[in-house]
PDB file of C-alpha atoms in Angstrom:
ATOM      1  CA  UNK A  26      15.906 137.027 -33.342  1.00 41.00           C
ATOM      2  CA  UNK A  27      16.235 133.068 -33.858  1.00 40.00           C
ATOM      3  CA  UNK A  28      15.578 132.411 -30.103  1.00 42.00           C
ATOM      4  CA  UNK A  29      12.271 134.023 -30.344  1.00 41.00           C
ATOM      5  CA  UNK A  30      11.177 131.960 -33.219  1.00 43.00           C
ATOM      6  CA  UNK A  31      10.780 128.645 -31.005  1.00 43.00           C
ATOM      7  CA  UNK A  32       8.785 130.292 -28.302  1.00 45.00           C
ATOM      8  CA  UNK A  33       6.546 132.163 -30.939  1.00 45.00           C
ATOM      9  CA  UNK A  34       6.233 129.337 -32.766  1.00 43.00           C
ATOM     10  CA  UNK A  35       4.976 127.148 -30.276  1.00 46.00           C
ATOM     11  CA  UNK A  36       2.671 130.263 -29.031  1.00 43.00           C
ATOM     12  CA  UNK A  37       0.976 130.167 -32.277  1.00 43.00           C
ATOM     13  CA  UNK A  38       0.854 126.762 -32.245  1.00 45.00           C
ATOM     14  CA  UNK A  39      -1.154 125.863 -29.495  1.00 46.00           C
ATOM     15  CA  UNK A  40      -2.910 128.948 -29.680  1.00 44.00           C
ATOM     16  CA  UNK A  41      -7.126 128.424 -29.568  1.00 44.00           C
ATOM     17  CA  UNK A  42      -7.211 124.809 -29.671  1.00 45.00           C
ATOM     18  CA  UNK A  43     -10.157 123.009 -28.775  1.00 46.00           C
ATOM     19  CA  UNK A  44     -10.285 119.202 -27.659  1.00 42.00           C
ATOM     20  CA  UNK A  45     -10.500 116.772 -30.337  1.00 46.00           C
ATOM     21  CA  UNK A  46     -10.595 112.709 -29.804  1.00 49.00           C
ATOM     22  CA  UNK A  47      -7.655 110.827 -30.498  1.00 54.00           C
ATOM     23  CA  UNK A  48      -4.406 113.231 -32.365  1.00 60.00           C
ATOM     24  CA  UNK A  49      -4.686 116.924 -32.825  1.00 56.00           C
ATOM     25  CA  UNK A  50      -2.784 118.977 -35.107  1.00 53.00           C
ATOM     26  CA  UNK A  51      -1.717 122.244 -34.788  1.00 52.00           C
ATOM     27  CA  UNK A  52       0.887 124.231 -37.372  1.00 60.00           C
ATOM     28  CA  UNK A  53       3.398 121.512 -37.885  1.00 74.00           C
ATOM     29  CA  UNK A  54       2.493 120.169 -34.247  1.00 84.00           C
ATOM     30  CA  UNK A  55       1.258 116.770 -34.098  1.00 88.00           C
ATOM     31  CA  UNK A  56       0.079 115.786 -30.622  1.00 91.00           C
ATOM     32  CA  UNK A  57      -0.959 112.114 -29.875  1.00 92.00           C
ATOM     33  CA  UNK A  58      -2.450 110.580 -26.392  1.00 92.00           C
ATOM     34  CA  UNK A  59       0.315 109.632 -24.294  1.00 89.00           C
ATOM     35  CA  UNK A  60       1.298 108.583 -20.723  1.00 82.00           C
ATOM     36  CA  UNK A  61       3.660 110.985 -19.165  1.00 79.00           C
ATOM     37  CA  UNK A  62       7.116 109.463 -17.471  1.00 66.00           C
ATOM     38  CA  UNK A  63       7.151 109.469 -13.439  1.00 60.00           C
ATOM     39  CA  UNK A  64      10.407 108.961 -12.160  1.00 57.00           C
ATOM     40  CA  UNK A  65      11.141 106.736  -9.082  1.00 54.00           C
ATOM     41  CA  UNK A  66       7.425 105.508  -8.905  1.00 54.00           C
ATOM     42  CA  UNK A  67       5.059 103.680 -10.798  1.00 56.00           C
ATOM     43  CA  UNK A  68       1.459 105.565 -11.670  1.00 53.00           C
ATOM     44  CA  UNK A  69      -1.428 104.827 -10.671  1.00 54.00           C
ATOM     45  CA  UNK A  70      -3.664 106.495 -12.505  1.00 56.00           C
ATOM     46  CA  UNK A  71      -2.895 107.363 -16.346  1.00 56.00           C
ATOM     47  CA  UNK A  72      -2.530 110.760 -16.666  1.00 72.00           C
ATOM     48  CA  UNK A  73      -4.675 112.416 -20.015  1.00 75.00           C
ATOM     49  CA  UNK A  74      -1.695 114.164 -21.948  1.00 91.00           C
ATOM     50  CA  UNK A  75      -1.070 114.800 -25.274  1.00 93.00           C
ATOM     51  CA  UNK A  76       2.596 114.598 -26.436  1.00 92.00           C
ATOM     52  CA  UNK A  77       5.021 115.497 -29.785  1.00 93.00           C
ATOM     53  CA  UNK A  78       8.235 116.463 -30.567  1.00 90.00           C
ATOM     54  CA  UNK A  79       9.646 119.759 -32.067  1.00 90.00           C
ATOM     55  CA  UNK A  80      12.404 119.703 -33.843  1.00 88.00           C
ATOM     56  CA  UNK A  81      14.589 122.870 -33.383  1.00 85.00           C
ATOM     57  CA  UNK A  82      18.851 123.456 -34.336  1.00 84.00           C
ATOM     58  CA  UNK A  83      21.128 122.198 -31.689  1.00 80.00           C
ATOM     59  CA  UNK A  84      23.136 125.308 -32.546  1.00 80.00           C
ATOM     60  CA  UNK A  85      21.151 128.314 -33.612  1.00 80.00           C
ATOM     61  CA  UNK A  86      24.258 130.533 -34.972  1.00 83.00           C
ATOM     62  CA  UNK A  87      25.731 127.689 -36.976  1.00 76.00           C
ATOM     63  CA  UNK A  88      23.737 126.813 -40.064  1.00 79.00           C
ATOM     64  CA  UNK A  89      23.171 123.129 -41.722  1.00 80.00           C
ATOM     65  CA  UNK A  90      24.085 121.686 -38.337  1.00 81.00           C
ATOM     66  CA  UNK A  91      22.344 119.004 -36.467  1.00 82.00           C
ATOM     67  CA  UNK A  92      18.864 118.890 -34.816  1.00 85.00           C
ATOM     68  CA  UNK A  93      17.532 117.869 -32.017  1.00 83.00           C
ATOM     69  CA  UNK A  94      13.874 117.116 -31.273  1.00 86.00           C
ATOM     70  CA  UNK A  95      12.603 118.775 -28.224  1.00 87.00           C
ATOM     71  CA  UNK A  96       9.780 116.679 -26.261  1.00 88.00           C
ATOM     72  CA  UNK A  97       6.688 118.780 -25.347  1.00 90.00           C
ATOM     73  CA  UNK A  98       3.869 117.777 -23.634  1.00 92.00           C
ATOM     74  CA  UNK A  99      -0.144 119.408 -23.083  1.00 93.00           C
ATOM     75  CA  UNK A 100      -1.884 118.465 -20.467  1.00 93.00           C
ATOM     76  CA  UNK A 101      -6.054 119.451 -21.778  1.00 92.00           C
ATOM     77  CA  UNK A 102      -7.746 121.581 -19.930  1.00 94.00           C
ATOM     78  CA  UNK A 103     -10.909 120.933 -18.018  1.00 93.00           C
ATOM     79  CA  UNK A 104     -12.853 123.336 -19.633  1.00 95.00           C
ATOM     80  CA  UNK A 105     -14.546 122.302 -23.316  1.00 95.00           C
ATOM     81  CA  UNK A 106     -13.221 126.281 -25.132  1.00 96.00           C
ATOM     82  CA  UNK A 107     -10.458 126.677 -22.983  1.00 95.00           C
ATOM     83  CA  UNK A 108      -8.298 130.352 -22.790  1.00 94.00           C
ATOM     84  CA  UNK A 109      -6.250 130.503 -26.347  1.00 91.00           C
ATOM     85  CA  UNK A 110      -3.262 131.003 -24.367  1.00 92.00           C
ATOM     86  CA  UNK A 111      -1.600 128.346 -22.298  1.00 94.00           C
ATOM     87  CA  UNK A 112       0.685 128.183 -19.563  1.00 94.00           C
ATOM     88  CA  UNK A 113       3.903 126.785 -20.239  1.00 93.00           C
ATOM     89  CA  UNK A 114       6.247 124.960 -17.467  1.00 90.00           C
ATOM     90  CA  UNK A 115       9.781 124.824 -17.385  1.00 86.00           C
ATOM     91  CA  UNK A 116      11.226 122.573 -14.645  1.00 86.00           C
ATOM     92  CA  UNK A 117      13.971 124.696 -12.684  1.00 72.00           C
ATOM     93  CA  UNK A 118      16.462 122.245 -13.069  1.00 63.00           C
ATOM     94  CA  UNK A 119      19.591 122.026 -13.739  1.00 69.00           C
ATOM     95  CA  UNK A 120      18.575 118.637 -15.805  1.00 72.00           C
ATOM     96  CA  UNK A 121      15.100 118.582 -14.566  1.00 77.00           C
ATOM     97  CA  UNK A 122      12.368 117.308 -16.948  1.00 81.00           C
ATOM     98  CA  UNK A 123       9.102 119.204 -16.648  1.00 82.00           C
ATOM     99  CA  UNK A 124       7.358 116.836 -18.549  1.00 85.00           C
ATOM    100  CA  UNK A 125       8.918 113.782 -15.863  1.00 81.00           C
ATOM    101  CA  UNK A 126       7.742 116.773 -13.271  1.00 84.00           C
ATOM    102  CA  UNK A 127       4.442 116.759 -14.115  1.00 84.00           C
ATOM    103  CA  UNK A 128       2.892 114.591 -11.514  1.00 81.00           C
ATOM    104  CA  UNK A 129       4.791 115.768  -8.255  1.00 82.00           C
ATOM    105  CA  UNK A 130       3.359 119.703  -8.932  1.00 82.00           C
ATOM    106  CA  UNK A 131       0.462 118.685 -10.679  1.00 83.00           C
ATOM    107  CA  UNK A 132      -1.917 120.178  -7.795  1.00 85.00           C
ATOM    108  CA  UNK A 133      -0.745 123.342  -8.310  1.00 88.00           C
ATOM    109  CA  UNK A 134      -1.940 123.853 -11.647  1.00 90.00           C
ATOM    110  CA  UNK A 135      -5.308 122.979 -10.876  1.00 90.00           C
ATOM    111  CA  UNK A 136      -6.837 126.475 -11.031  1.00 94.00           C
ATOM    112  CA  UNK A 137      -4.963 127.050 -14.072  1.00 95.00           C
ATOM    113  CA  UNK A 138      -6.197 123.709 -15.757  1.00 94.00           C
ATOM    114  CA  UNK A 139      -9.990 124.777 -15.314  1.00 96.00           C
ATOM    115  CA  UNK A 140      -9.773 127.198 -18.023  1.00 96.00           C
ATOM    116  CA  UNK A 141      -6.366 126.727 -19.467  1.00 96.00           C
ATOM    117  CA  UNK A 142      -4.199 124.183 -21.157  1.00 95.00           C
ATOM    118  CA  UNK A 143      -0.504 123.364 -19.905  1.00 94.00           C
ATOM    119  CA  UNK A 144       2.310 123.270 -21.973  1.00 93.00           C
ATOM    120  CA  UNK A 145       5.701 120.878 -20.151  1.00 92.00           C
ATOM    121  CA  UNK A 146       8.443 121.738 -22.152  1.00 88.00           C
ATOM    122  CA  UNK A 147      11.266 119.735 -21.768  1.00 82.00           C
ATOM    123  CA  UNK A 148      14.561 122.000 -22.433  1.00 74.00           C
ATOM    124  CA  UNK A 149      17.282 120.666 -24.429  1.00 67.00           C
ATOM    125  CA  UNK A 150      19.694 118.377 -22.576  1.00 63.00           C
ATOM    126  CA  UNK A 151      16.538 117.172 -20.388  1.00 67.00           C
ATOM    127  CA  UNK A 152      13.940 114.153 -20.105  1.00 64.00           C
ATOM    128  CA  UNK A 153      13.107 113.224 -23.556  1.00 63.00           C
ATOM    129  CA  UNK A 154      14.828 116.240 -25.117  1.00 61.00           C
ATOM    130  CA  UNK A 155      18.278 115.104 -26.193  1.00 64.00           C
ATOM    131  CA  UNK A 156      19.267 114.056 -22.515  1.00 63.00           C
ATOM    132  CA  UNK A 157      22.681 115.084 -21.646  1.00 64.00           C
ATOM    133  CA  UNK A 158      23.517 112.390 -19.719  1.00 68.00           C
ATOM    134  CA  UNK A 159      27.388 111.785 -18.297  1.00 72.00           C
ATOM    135  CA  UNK A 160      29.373 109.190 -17.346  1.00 69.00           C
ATOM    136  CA  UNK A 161      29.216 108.514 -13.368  1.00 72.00           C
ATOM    137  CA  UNK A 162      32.364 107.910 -11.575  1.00 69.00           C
ATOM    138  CA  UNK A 163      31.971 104.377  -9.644  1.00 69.00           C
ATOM    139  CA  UNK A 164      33.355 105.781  -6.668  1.00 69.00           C
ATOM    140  CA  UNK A 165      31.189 108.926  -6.377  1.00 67.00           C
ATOM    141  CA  UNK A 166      29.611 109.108  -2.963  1.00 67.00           C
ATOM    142  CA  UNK A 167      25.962 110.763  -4.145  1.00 64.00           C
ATOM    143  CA  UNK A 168      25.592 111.561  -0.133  1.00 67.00           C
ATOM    144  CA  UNK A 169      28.911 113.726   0.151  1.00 63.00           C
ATOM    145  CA  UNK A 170      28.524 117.482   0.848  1.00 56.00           C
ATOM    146  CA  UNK A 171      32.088 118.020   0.475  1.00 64.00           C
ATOM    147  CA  UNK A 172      33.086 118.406  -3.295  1.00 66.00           C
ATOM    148  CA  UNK A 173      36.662 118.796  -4.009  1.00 74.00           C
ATOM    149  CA  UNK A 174      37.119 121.056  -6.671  1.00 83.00           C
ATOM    150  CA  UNK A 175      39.537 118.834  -8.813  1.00 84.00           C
ATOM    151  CA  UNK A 176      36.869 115.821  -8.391  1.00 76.00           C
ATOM    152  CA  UNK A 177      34.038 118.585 -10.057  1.00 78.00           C
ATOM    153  CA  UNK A 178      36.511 119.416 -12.631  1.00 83.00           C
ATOM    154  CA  UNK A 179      37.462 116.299 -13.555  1.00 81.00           C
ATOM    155  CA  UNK A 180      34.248 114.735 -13.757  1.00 77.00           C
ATOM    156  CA  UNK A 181      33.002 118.057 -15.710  1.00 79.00           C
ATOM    157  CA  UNK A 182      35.762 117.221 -18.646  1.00 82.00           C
ATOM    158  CA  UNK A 183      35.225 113.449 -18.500  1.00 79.00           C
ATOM    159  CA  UNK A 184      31.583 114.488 -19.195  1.00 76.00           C
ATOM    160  CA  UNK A 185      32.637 116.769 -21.987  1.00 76.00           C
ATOM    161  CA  UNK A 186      34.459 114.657 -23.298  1.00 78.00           C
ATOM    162  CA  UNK A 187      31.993 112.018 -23.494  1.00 71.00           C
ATOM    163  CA  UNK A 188      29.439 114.092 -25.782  1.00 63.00           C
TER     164      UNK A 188
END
């Protein structure tokens, strides 16, 4: 039941919004103008998002725990009363940022953006959502397409080990 809170949440949330100036705020939702990451290359053009943070539990059995703030990201619609219900992106991952994502599927969305907003949701673990990130191994060959099993497991409890 918990698990469908976030997503419903964030439906609601974003649900009918129209395009204001500057900052709009929806629920507890504050989105601000902001310039979505690229990785690997520099933009060229700046890209009209709007960007804030959710804060959700890092473990949704346990209660009192820790937080974590989840980075989200809308990307306006062209239309001025766009559809009240957006379409949200997931990257496919494993790691994968959707909001770092963005720019390389951009062109798909285009249809979509004509009468609909986008929602990039970076999961937790990902971009700016708590980033898991793990130590690398200086003599990991990123090229190699044979993985030895003990390597994987190794570097799998090194990594646990590390968060």
């Amino acid at each position: 039941m918990r698990r469908m809170i976030v997503p419903g949440l964030l439906l609601c949330a974003v649900a009918g919004m129209a395009a204001p100036a500057h900052a709009r705020q929806l629920g507890e939702l504050n989105f601000e103008k902001c310039e979505l990451p690229v990785v690997g290359t520099r933009p060229t053009n700046p890209l009209n998002a709007e960007c804030t943070t959710l804060k959700v539990p890092e473990n949704w059995d346990g209660e009192g725990g820790r937080e974590i703030e989840l980075a989200i990201a809308l990307v306006p619609s062209r239309s001025p009363k766009p559809e009240p219900d957006p379409v949200f992106m997931l990257a496919g991952g494993p790691g994968q940022s959707a909001r770092e994502s963005w720019r390389q599927i951009a062109g798909v969305f285009q249809d979509v953006l004509a009468n609909r907003n986008v929602i990039l949701l970076d999961q937790r673990g990902t971009g700016a959502s708590n980033r898991f990130n793990c130590p690398e191994p200086e003599n990991l060959d990123p090229n190699a397409v044979d993985v030895n099993p003990d390597m994987a497991a190794s570097l799998a409890q090194s990594c646990l080990e590390s968060v």
